[in-house]
XYZ file of C-alpha atoms in Angstrom:
741
model
C -19.251 27.494 -16.387
C -17.121 24.503 -15.417
C -14.001 25.112 -13.356
C -11.110 23.128 -14.920
C -9.169 21.020 -12.419
C -6.060 23.218 -12.651
C -7.855 26.551 -12.740
C -8.088 29.016 -9.875
C -11.080 30.795 -11.382
C -14.210 31.158 -9.293
C -17.337 29.718 -10.914
C -20.369 31.922 -11.313
C -23.182 31.323 -8.843
C -26.668 30.364 -9.864
C -28.390 27.226 -11.101
C -26.814 27.498 -14.564
C -23.326 27.612 -13.029
C -23.385 24.615 -10.679
C -26.505 22.569 -11.415
C -26.709 20.964 -14.844
C -29.861 18.879 -14.469
C -31.379 17.190 -17.534
C -34.928 18.055 -18.569
C -36.320 14.892 -16.994
C -35.133 16.208 -13.605
C -36.539 19.704 -14.047
C -38.525 19.399 -10.815
C -35.211 19.179 -8.931
C -34.182 22.544 -10.393
C -36.890 24.302 -8.405
C -35.163 27.313 -6.738
C -36.807 26.417 -3.437
C -34.918 23.117 -3.458
C -31.455 24.400 -4.382
C -31.301 28.034 -3.221
C -29.395 27.156 -0.052
C -26.922 25.053 -2.044
C -26.314 27.916 -4.485
C -25.383 30.283 -1.688
C -23.129 27.732 -0.052
C -21.371 26.834 -3.313
C -20.661 30.522 -3.894
C -18.995 30.697 -0.472
C -17.007 27.522 -1.210
C -15.881 28.912 -4.565
C -14.673 32.142 -2.990
C -12.853 30.247 -0.242
C -11.266 27.928 -2.800
C -9.882 30.872 -4.750
C -8.433 32.386 -1.597
C -7.067 29.044 -0.388
C -5.442 28.254 -3.730
C -3.823 31.692 -3.867
C -2.593 31.385 -0.280
C -1.276 27.845 -0.751
C 0.454 28.824 -4.005
C 2.173 31.706 -2.230
C 3.284 29.532 0.689
C 4.535 26.850 -1.684
C 6.543 29.351 -3.712
C 8.029 30.767 -0.521
C 9.027 27.297 0.725
C 10.662 26.463 -2.609
C 12.628 29.737 -2.621
C 13.774 29.290 0.970
C 17.270 27.856 1.638
C 17.264 24.067 1.637
C 19.147 23.663 4.898
C 20.570 20.337 6.057
C 19.555 17.369 8.145
C 16.269 17.651 9.984
C 15.680 21.164 8.653
C 15.838 19.925 5.064
C 13.553 16.982 5.877
C 10.958 19.264 7.484
C 11.076 21.593 4.475
C 10.568 18.699 2.040
C 7.658 17.387 4.141
C 5.971 20.783 4.142
C 6.449 21.167 0.366
C 4.908 17.722 -0.128
C 1.954 18.576 2.113
C 1.282 21.921 0.418
C 1.633 20.406 -3.060
C -0.806 17.571 -2.271
C -3.383 19.952 -0.792
C -3.050 22.382 -3.713
C -3.339 19.576 -6.246
C -6.540 18.323 -4.621
C -8.162 21.769 -4.467
C -7.278 22.529 -8.097
C -8.361 19.123 -9.292
C -11.832 19.087 -7.816
C -12.988 22.642 -7.268
C -16.578 22.504 -6.113
C -16.483 18.744 -6.667
C -14.967 18.607 -3.193
C -18.512 18.767 -1.831
C -20.194 15.361 -1.511
C -23.519 16.497 -0.105
C -25.111 17.874 3.010
C -26.984 16.607 6.024
C -29.656 18.366 8.034
C -30.035 17.613 11.705
C -30.301 19.257 15.075
C -31.206 22.916 15.480
C -29.412 26.209 15.773
C -29.971 28.495 18.760
C -32.725 30.308 16.840
C -34.588 27.036 16.259
C -33.577 26.651 12.599
C -32.326 23.291 11.368
C -28.556 22.959 11.062
C -27.209 22.113 7.594
C -23.679 20.669 7.420
C -21.877 20.141 4.097
C -19.550 17.135 3.819
C -16.469 17.135 1.559
C -13.453 15.154 0.518
C -11.432 17.558 2.646
C -12.281 20.005 5.377
C -12.542 23.660 4.305
C -12.777 26.735 6.527
C -13.047 30.338 5.312
C -11.060 33.312 6.607
C -13.663 34.047 9.297
C -13.415 30.546 10.744
C -16.722 29.362 9.275
C -16.669 25.655 8.488
C -17.748 25.298 4.846
C -16.918 21.611 4.398
C -16.578 18.878 6.983
C -13.960 16.226 6.134
C -15.802 12.982 5.334
C -13.512 11.060 7.713
C -14.250 13.170 10.776
C -16.501 11.670 13.494
C -19.029 14.464 12.941
C -19.494 13.318 9.315
C -20.340 9.730 10.230
C -24.154 10.217 9.983
C -23.760 11.269 6.340
C -22.858 7.655 5.534
C -24.169 5.726 8.498
C -27.719 7.063 9.002
C -30.567 4.705 8.125
C -34.318 4.911 8.588
C -33.949 2.506 11.481
C -31.196 4.643 13.010
C -31.201 8.190 11.572
C -28.361 9.221 13.941
C -30.002 12.557 14.588
C -30.536 13.488 10.938
C -33.733 14.933 9.530
C -32.550 14.531 5.937
C -29.496 13.888 3.782
C -28.636 15.063 0.252
C -26.013 13.499 -1.974
C -24.769 14.977 -5.246
C -23.681 13.386 -8.476
C -20.983 15.459 -10.139
C -20.326 15.215 -13.879
C -17.524 17.312 -15.414
C -17.504 19.682 -12.476
C -21.275 20.269 -12.342
C -24.140 18.623 -10.497
C -26.040 16.346 -12.876
C -28.327 14.887 -10.205
C -28.894 14.750 -6.475
C -30.868 12.626 -4.045
C -32.675 13.529 -0.855
C -33.338 10.970 1.839
C -35.794 12.133 4.487
C -35.720 10.442 7.876
C -38.502 12.391 9.610
C -41.959 11.042 8.637
C -43.381 14.549 8.290
C -40.305 16.206 6.836
C -40.810 15.800 3.082
C -41.642 19.442 2.500
C -38.834 21.173 0.634
C -37.126 17.975 -0.529
C -36.877 16.064 -3.786
C -37.319 12.963 -1.678
C -36.285 9.531 -2.904
C -37.100 6.127 -1.518
C -34.278 3.943 -0.269
C -34.182 1.785 -3.386
C -33.642 4.903 -5.489
C -30.918 6.330 -3.276
C -27.643 7.688 -4.574
C -25.846 4.355 -4.250
C -28.388 2.356 -6.196
C -28.710 5.043 -8.849
C -24.930 5.113 -9.324
C -24.901 1.424 -10.202
C -26.723 2.026 -13.425
C -24.124 4.465 -14.701
C -21.418 3.432 -17.119
C -18.029 2.177 -16.009
C -14.833 4.036 -16.892
C -11.260 2.778 -17.288
C -10.720 3.829 -13.676
C -12.824 2.995 -10.683
C -15.833 5.272 -10.290
C -15.709 7.763 -7.463
C -18.129 6.291 -4.967
C -17.282 8.290 -1.874
C -20.672 9.984 -1.766
C -22.521 6.692 -2.045
C -21.050 4.652 0.821
C -23.739 2.665 2.583
C -24.174 2.288 6.339
C -22.907 -1.322 6.506
C -19.804 -0.387 4.556
C -19.193 2.795 6.548
C -19.240 0.890 9.834
C -16.413 -1.295 8.554
C -14.471 1.678 7.158
C -14.483 3.364 10.582
C -13.656 0.278 12.643
C -10.507 0.386 14.796
C -7.123 -0.722 13.494
C -6.080 -3.085 16.307
C -5.535 -6.662 15.186
C -6.826 -8.107 11.913
C -10.237 -7.144 10.520
C -11.572 -9.553 7.888
C -14.131 -8.142 5.448
C -15.788 -11.164 3.873
C -18.168 -10.655 0.977
C -19.125 -11.968 -2.429
C -19.002 -10.200 -5.783
C -20.495 -6.714 -5.924
C -20.729 -6.210 -2.163
C -18.323 -3.281 -2.174
C -15.257 -4.974 -0.642
C -12.825 -2.924 -2.708
C -14.738 0.271 -1.963
C -14.446 -0.508 1.729
C -10.739 -1.347 1.503
C -9.817 1.878 -0.294
C -11.915 4.148 1.872
C -10.720 2.431 5.022
C -7.121 3.179 3.997
C -7.869 6.891 3.672
C -9.949 6.953 6.854
C -7.326 5.244 9.027
C -4.567 7.592 7.892
C -6.766 10.512 8.865
C -8.204 9.177 12.106
C -5.510 6.950 13.647
C -2.370 8.812 14.830
C -0.421 5.530 14.923
C -0.615 5.272 11.151
C 1.022 8.566 10.175
C 2.848 8.070 6.885
C 5.485 10.776 7.345
C 7.570 8.738 9.770
C 9.408 5.440 9.643
C 7.351 2.594 10.987
C 4.085 4.250 10.010
C 1.861 4.462 6.997
C -0.318 2.004 5.146
C 0.540 -0.544 2.494
C -2.310 -1.491 0.133
C -1.781 -4.853 -1.599
C -3.836 -5.650 -4.689
C -4.054 -8.854 -6.727
C -2.504 -7.654 -9.993
C -1.359 -4.611 -11.963
C -4.604 -4.031 -13.930
C -6.400 -3.828 -10.582
C -3.982 -1.224 -9.202
C -4.331 0.840 -12.377
C -8.110 0.590 -12.048
C -8.173 1.977 -8.509
C -5.195 4.337 -8.844
C -7.347 7.439 -8.938
C -9.405 6.638 -5.864
C -7.085 7.263 -2.918
C -6.079 10.794 -4.011
C -9.771 11.612 -4.508
C -10.370 10.609 -0.883
C -7.852 13.160 0.338
C -4.882 10.792 0.760
C -1.739 10.326 -1.336
C 0.439 8.658 1.303
C -0.675 5.041 0.804
C 1.850 2.749 -0.865
C 0.169 0.389 -3.338
C 1.667 -2.781 -4.761
C 1.167 -6.392 -5.687
C 3.015 -9.242 -3.989
C 5.297 -9.429 -7.031
C 6.403 -5.854 -6.403
C 7.822 -6.737 -2.979
C 10.704 -8.691 -4.530
C 12.998 -7.578 -7.359
C 12.629 -10.925 -9.121
C 8.825 -10.610 -9.118
C 8.654 -8.602 -12.340
C 9.872 -11.494 -14.494
C 8.892 -14.496 -12.364
C 6.894 -17.177 -14.169
C 4.002 -19.181 -12.745
C 5.172 -22.481 -11.255
C 4.383 -25.116 -13.859
C 4.236 -28.095 -11.499
C 1.278 -27.902 -9.044
C 3.079 -30.165 -6.564
C 6.139 -27.887 -6.514
C 3.867 -24.867 -6.039
C 2.170 -26.641 -3.121
C 5.469 -27.451 -1.416
C 6.693 -23.864 -1.742
C 3.402 -22.421 -0.508
C 3.928 -23.491 3.104
C 5.172 -21.166 5.834
C 7.648 -23.903 6.819
C 9.491 -23.427 3.526
C 9.902 -19.736 4.294
C 11.130 -20.549 7.792
C 13.761 -22.864 6.279
C 15.628 -19.717 5.266
C 16.721 -19.202 8.881
C 18.514 -22.545 8.952
C 19.977 -21.863 5.523
C 21.556 -18.638 6.802
C 22.633 -20.072 10.156
C 24.704 -22.596 8.198
C 26.937 -19.647 7.254
C 27.070 -18.336 10.823
C 28.519 -21.426 12.501
C 31.723 -20.476 14.356
C 34.872 -22.425 13.443
C 35.558 -25.386 15.710
C 39.327 -25.014 15.360
C 41.371 -22.292 17.004
C 43.782 -19.991 15.175
C 47.107 -18.468 16.187
C 47.533 -14.896 14.982
C 51.061 -13.560 14.735
C 51.865 -9.901 15.380
C 55.275 -8.154 15.415
C 55.122 -8.239 19.205
C 53.700 -11.655 20.065
C 51.452 -14.511 18.973
C 47.826 -14.428 20.113
C 45.562 -17.488 20.233
C 41.954 -17.189 18.982
C 40.181 -20.245 20.384
C 36.975 -21.948 19.243
C 35.278 -20.437 22.303
C 36.441 -16.978 21.209
C 34.968 -17.547 17.746
C 31.661 -18.548 19.359
C 31.560 -15.427 21.551
C 32.221 -13.168 18.566
C 29.604 -14.891 16.433
C 26.937 -14.254 19.068
C 27.765 -10.546 19.372
C 25.144 -9.232 16.946
C 21.807 -10.949 17.763
C 18.875 -9.944 15.591
C 21.032 -8.054 13.088
C 20.747 -9.169 9.407
C 23.622 -11.412 8.414
C 25.458 -9.059 6.055
C 24.995 -6.057 8.304
C 26.190 -8.006 11.374
C 29.446 -8.910 9.674
C 31.297 -5.752 10.707
C 30.114 -6.111 14.296
C 31.380 -9.691 14.489
C 34.723 -8.674 12.988
C 35.089 -5.839 15.497
C 34.395 -8.274 18.332
C 37.134 -10.605 17.064
C 39.619 -7.723 16.959
C 38.599 -6.691 20.474
C 39.083 -10.218 21.825
C 42.555 -10.441 20.261
C 43.546 -6.993 21.513
C 42.490 -7.855 25.074
C 44.592 -11.012 24.946
C 47.687 -9.174 23.760
C 50.248 -8.381 26.429
C 50.150 -4.631 27.006
C 53.795 -4.321 28.001
C 55.147 -5.398 24.638
C 55.207 -1.852 23.243
C 52.308 -2.004 20.750
C 49.842 0.882 20.760
C 46.168 -0.044 20.231
C 46.185 1.540 16.769
C 49.353 -0.254 15.659
C 48.061 -3.544 17.011
C 44.791 -3.148 15.147
C 46.612 -2.360 11.902
C 48.639 -5.514 12.305
C 45.574 -7.674 12.957
C 43.531 -6.423 9.992
C 46.506 -7.121 7.691
C 46.831 -10.712 8.850
C 45.872 -12.697 5.767
C 45.204 -15.948 7.611
C 42.853 -14.250 10.087
C 41.018 -12.345 7.364
C 40.671 -15.471 5.205
C 39.375 -17.505 8.145
C 36.767 -14.860 8.979
C 35.660 -14.426 5.350
C 35.196 -18.174 5.083
C 33.308 -18.451 8.374
C 31.023 -15.412 7.889
C 30.814 -14.635 4.143
C 28.770 -11.908 2.490
C 25.694 -13.587 0.982
C 23.245 -12.734 -1.799
C 19.617 -13.786 -1.331
C 19.349 -15.084 -4.885
C 22.403 -17.314 -4.445
C 21.178 -18.659 -1.110
C 17.734 -19.629 -2.455
C 19.225 -20.881 -5.706
C 21.375 -23.283 -3.698
C 18.260 -24.664 -1.990
C 16.811 -25.711 -5.359
C 20.077 -27.045 -6.868
C 21.952 -28.656 -3.939
C 19.779 -31.495 -2.546
C 21.921 -32.026 0.562
C 21.600 -28.353 1.480
C 17.798 -28.465 1.055
C 17.530 -31.661 3.133
C 19.515 -30.004 5.920
C 17.375 -26.826 5.908
C 14.006 -28.572 5.395
C 14.320 -31.991 7.051
C 10.552 -32.607 6.902
C 10.707 -33.047 3.115
C 10.638 -36.576 1.790
C 13.256 -37.723 -0.750
C 10.636 -37.522 -3.506
C 9.750 -33.963 -2.496
C 13.411 -32.933 -2.483
C 13.742 -34.347 -5.996
C 10.595 -32.511 -7.112
C 11.993 -29.170 -5.903
C 15.316 -29.620 -7.645
C 15.847 -27.692 -10.888
C 18.747 -27.204 -13.261
C 18.674 -23.406 -13.476
C 19.110 -21.990 -9.973
C 17.763 -18.558 -10.943
C 14.767 -19.589 -13.082
C 12.478 -17.761 -10.663
C 8.785 -18.475 -10.314
C 6.055 -16.695 -8.375
C 6.231 -19.494 -5.794
C 9.883 -18.597 -5.112
C 9.119 -15.008 -4.168
C 8.242 -15.539 -0.470
C 11.451 -17.529 0.037
C 13.510 -14.890 -1.778
C 11.880 -12.167 0.277
C 12.597 -13.947 3.560
C 16.208 -14.495 2.504
C 16.664 -10.844 1.602
C 15.155 -9.717 4.905
C 17.297 -12.146 6.919
C 20.532 -11.395 5.068
C 20.230 -7.652 4.695
C 21.992 -5.636 2.025
C 25.465 -7.007 1.149
C 26.433 -3.480 0.105
C 25.410 -1.955 3.452
C 28.775 -2.584 5.120
C 30.705 -1.160 2.186
C 28.457 1.910 2.115
C 28.951 2.357 5.864
C 32.746 2.233 5.485
C 32.626 4.739 2.613
C 30.340 6.938 4.703
C 32.734 6.856 7.659
C 35.720 7.491 5.393
C 34.108 10.589 3.891
C 33.159 11.847 7.356
C 36.703 11.328 8.646
C 38.224 13.181 5.705
C 35.768 16.042 6.113
C 36.411 16.296 9.851
C 40.158 16.452 9.199
C 39.630 19.276 6.716
C 37.323 21.055 9.158
C 39.927 20.764 11.941
C 42.400 22.558 9.684
C 39.793 25.215 8.875
C 39.009 25.741 12.568
C 42.726 26.053 13.394
C 43.136 28.652 10.649
C 40.096 30.600 11.900
C 41.438 30.615 15.460
C 44.870 31.774 14.308
C 43.233 34.540 12.272
C 41.041 35.582 15.219
C 44.018 35.807 17.546
C 46.063 37.678 14.975
C 43.264 40.257 14.651
C 43.431 41.000 18.375
C 40.436 38.998 19.661
C 41.513 38.148 23.197
C 40.177 38.150 26.708
C 36.831 36.557 27.444
C 35.589 37.275 23.922
C 38.588 35.592 22.343
C 38.446 32.590 24.644
C 34.716 32.229 23.939
C 35.378 32.206 20.212
C 38.090 29.586 20.622
C 35.803 27.362 22.732
C 32.999 27.706 20.152
C 35.243 26.816 17.215
C 36.833 23.942 19.113
C 33.426 22.557 20.070
C 32.187 19.320 18.513
C 28.893 20.905 17.411
C 30.743 23.429 15.275
C 32.676 20.667 13.535
C 29.517 18.681 12.834
C 27.724 21.713 11.419
C 30.570 22.310 8.967
C 30.379 18.804 7.454
C 29.062 18.810 3.877
C 26.305 16.180 3.838
C 26.016 16.404 0.042
C 29.195 14.306 -0.209
C 27.545 11.435 1.642
C 25.844 9.147 -0.862
C 22.471 8.045 0.522
C 20.669 5.138 -1.233
C 17.070 5.602 -2.268
C 14.788 4.126 0.410
C 12.865 0.980 -0.459
C 9.324 2.272 -0.076
C 7.945 -1.260 0.172
C 10.405 -2.575 2.754
C 8.391 -1.270 5.698
C 7.746 -1.546 8.480
C 4.155 -0.411 7.975
C 1.709 0.360 10.758
C -1.188 -1.200 8.825
C -1.562 -3.361 5.716
C -4.707 -3.679 3.602
C -4.939 -6.842 1.489
C -7.570 -7.144 -1.220
C -8.469 -10.518 -2.766
C -6.765 -12.018 0.275
C -8.312 -15.451 -0.253
C -5.620 -16.140 -2.882
C -2.602 -15.720 -0.595
C -0.662 -18.818 0.364
C 0.763 -19.316 3.847
C 4.190 -18.468 2.438
C 2.936 -15.238 0.859
C 1.402 -14.157 4.163
C 4.898 -14.282 5.660
C 5.967 -11.537 3.216
C 3.346 -9.238 4.712
C 3.864 -10.230 8.354
C 7.542 -9.308 8.003
C 6.467 -5.784 7.044
C 3.856 -5.288 9.778
C 5.179 -6.020 13.285
C 1.975 -4.600 14.832
C -0.112 -7.301 13.085
C -2.646 -4.589 12.150
C -4.417 -5.714 8.965
C -7.543 -5.153 6.927
C -8.140 -8.410 5.047
C -10.665 -8.295 2.226
C -11.773 -11.357 0.326
C -14.284 -14.025 -0.584
C -13.631 -17.691 0.138
C -15.816 -18.627 -2.822
C -13.447 -16.801 -5.182
C -10.300 -18.685 -4.102
C -8.965 -20.384 -7.232
C -7.218 -23.123 -5.262
C -9.999 -23.700 -2.767
C -10.614 -22.347 0.726
C -12.352 -24.980 2.802
C -11.366 -23.722 6.264
C -12.601 -20.605 8.058
C -10.830 -17.255 7.936
C -9.937 -17.623 11.611
C -8.329 -21.004 10.969
C -6.379 -19.815 7.940
C -5.120 -16.626 9.573
C -4.350 -18.304 12.886
C -2.124 -20.774 11.072
C -0.081 -18.021 9.395
C 0.391 -16.016 12.599
C -2.608 -13.690 13.040
C -4.457 -14.549 16.225
C -6.520 -11.384 16.892
C -9.142 -11.667 14.140
C -12.445 -9.783 13.924
C -14.992 -10.744 11.264
C -17.244 -8.404 9.269
C -19.555 -9.602 6.518
C -21.026 -7.917 3.446
C -23.954 -9.875 1.997
C -25.732 -7.442 -0.350
C -24.693 -7.411 -4.003
C -25.120 -3.832 -5.139
C -23.356 -4.258 -8.480
C -24.535 -7.371 -10.282
C -28.116 -7.509 -11.645
C -30.174 -10.396 -10.332
C -30.542 -11.799 -13.869
C -26.782 -12.404 -13.979
C -26.510 -13.692 -10.410
C -29.274 -16.194 -11.104
C -26.937 -17.891 -13.612
C -23.693 -17.329 -11.677
C -24.841 -18.749 -8.326
C -25.343 -22.366 -9.526
C -21.896 -22.307 -11.168
C -20.054 -21.759 -7.879
C -22.435 -23.753 -5.688
C -21.881 -26.827 -7.834
C -18.279 -26.800 -6.629
C -18.729 -25.063 -3.256
C -22.208 -25.755 -1.835
C -21.607 -23.432 1.148
C -20.358 -20.503 -0.966
C -21.322 -17.083 0.404
C -23.289 -15.944 -2.642
C -24.611 -12.410 -1.986
C -28.158 -11.301 -2.670
C -28.615 -8.918 -5.597
C -30.970 -6.052 -4.865
C -31.543 -4.708 -8.332
C -32.792 -5.956 -11.657
C -31.174 -4.739 -14.844
C -34.035 -5.897 -17.045
C -31.508 -7.440 -19.489
C -31.353 -11.250 -19.706
C -28.103 -13.169 -20.059
C -27.444 -13.850 -23.745
C -26.025 -17.154 -25.030
C -24.590 -17.670 -28.491
C -21.759 -19.097 -30.613
C -18.193 -17.726 -30.515
C -18.648 -16.542 -34.104
C -21.032 -13.858 -32.793
C -18.271 -12.050 -30.863
C -17.722 -9.320 -33.446
C -21.408 -8.595 -33.982
C -22.124 -8.548 -30.213
C -19.462 -5.914 -29.660
C -20.403 -3.860 -32.713
C -24.050 -3.776 -31.670
C -23.225 -2.782 -28.104
C -20.764 -0.062 -29.120
C -23.246 1.375 -31.616
C -25.969 1.646 -28.987
C -23.774 2.812 -26.074
C -21.828 6.031 -26.492
C -20.185 5.553 -23.110
C -19.087 2.656 -20.949
C -16.485 -0.112 -21.033
C -16.815 -3.690 -22.268
C -14.523 -6.632 -21.593
C -13.893 -9.863 -23.477
C -12.744 -12.606 -21.093
C -11.135 -15.814 -22.279
C -10.099 -14.861 -25.831
C -6.299 -14.344 -25.777
C -6.218 -13.542 -29.482
C -8.713 -10.702 -29.204
C -7.100 -7.299 -29.665
C -8.400 -4.710 -27.176
C -9.572 -1.227 -28.103
C -9.992 1.900 -25.960
C -13.511 0.816 -24.960
C -13.164 -2.983 -25.090
C -10.686 -4.695 -22.782
C -9.315 -8.215 -23.193
C -8.410 -10.157 -20.045
C -7.917 -13.628 -18.668
C -10.409 -14.730 -15.995
C -7.719 -14.386 -13.334
C -6.813 -10.805 -14.303
C -10.459 -9.742 -14.355
C -10.763 -10.304 -10.609
C -11.663 -7.144 -8.717
C -12.718 -5.252 -11.851
C -16.130 -4.384 -13.286
C -17.463 -3.559 -16.740
C -20.771 -2.565 -18.317
C -20.724 -5.454 -20.800
C -18.861 -8.720 -20.239
C -18.467 -11.316 -22.990
C -17.225 -14.752 -21.943
C -15.608 -16.871 -24.646
C -15.744 -20.647 -24.023
C -16.093 -20.347 -20.242
C -16.183 -24.132 -19.838
C -12.449 -24.109 -20.631
C -11.599 -21.592 -17.881
C -9.173 -22.845 -15.242
C -8.555 -26.048 -17.152
C -12.241 -26.904 -17.310
C -13.229 -29.090 -14.381
C -12.489 -28.616 -10.706
C -12.508 -25.725 -8.305
C -10.290 -23.460 -10.448
C -12.630 -23.714 -13.405
C -15.735 -23.036 -11.323
C -14.149 -20.043 -9.561
C -12.855 -18.556 -12.811
C -16.314 -18.817 -14.422
C -18.034 -17.364 -11.348
C -15.594 -14.451 -11.101
C -15.810 -13.671 -14.816
C -19.621 -13.777 -14.885
C -19.935 -11.388 -11.946
C -17.799 -8.634 -13.499
C -20.810 -7.360 -15.486
C -22.880 -4.452 -14.156
C -25.396 -4.318 -17.019
C -25.150 -7.162 -19.516
C -23.534 -10.613 -19.733
C -23.015 -12.526 -22.966
C -21.771 -16.149 -22.967
C -20.338 -17.491 -26.235
C -19.414 -21.146 -26.725
C -18.419 -23.532 -29.452
């Protein structure tokens, strides 16, 4: 029987329990071929039941335990998260955790050693390793072995799971005389190739068990510097990017996602893409990767429109425009050039222009709004040091007098105001003199082109500038929150001092004296005791911005589309400059004539390693034969991958009026699978037929793709049109239909 994802039941052993092979594969059901698997699955099932029961008990105990405070509470929450994630994975997959096994080497008695590879590692109560985590170094041959380099393997078996049962499996035999006892398959019928013929689903297919050697080598590459994975449609770039994210979190201790400054950010091209791959990372054993689009990095991204004027978009796409934010902020950090006399009840104190300059340089590297309090404190310190000590003013009374001085406060507020990022950037686009000062390289015509009437009519091209402004300014509420925080702490400490005094009086009244009494008094008077009595629940803590970073590593898919300005958004969040960059120059809608090294060097990434994927596993050669000339007409040097399979279905051409009949015929003859209509905005999607623009289809794949008037894509002529047609054509895994007219 099938084990439901949330069930803790143990499946029955035997071929009818785990293997559900169709009649055409009856030879693979031979007991001699699967007897060892049956025994091992029974052991896994028993261990799963025990593990789920144990994890459930530990989770319940953690939840019932006192919450604690501070670090103790954080550690408890981390452990609850870890136990919950592990339990969810075990319940979700059951025996599906097992990807396959590999046979290689020999035991002490001369028998071959069989090792089972899983999404997670699994060890029974006796310490016997039942599943080896796919990311461990010992599991590398399961993905990396080839006939040219078997990596010590005699054979490898990969399973296909369907609804919790094995619907097929493939054996690859590396020893020339080792076919006995295997349902051996040739390379071109391996698990990966066979999986390509299966139907798509609304979410990305689980392809962990079908990673190929060239992809696995990239997945396991080190995280230092920037690794570029360049490859055309169907080469498995997205597969590599997702699996690399899970692998690096497991294998690289620098990337731990339970501490600040660690973790991985995965950046996709658009929301449909993220929804498509959302199920993959948890299935690989990781839930700690933050996923987003570039729009998600900035609050205004959700409603930002596409820049209508191509010239304005070009001007805003440069890294120089992002760097102009620094000058825009520094304008509000210029110290006054005139001195100020501050009157106190005891004497007048002169604050000179030089004093202003010293104070304004007292918080280097601190965001503008967050530095404000530090600069103010420096001004007060300078004035206090200048005050004559013998005039009878205590430091506290002097400070009270200074902070109440309206002229001083007004002068400081004018010289170092609190700033909002949206207002700062809005001023750039509505005040020409301000823009000319911050971006002096712009010509008068370019300044006029960037000007707009509505300061806050945000476009996608504004987002990098807004992001840079927000990072440079910091949170304008941070100072106010800090003052509230300190006020609450002070009030609590005053209350705790009264409580401590009462406890000491009570202890003395009860007769506690001598060494014991003095020890009690010292303990209650101690600073640690006061801190421990503070109620942290009164301290309002803002929700952390999960996308603010810093991140130890960033993975960028469809990276060929990023402008120089957009790259700055990611560099701000990754000080280590550790990136996985996945893309295809031939799929850049706005052209990509330079090399990856040139593009990345210009934006600030100088340690670049290249990796190339050239085999198209997804797209049938019949479709690629028509798609290749489309892109090469615009980009003669396009890296068009080589398809290695034939679908046996020719590309169909017809009039737009055939759209309904094409879909009806396909749906009637295909009980499963997903179709997509690209280029028909008026078409209403159904559960099995999507409707997308060419741009939003990027990164996705469908069984049937129907293009409607592709010659109009991207405005028709030019690089955008060619790229949009090429991308749309190569989304199909089985059949492509092109309708015109």
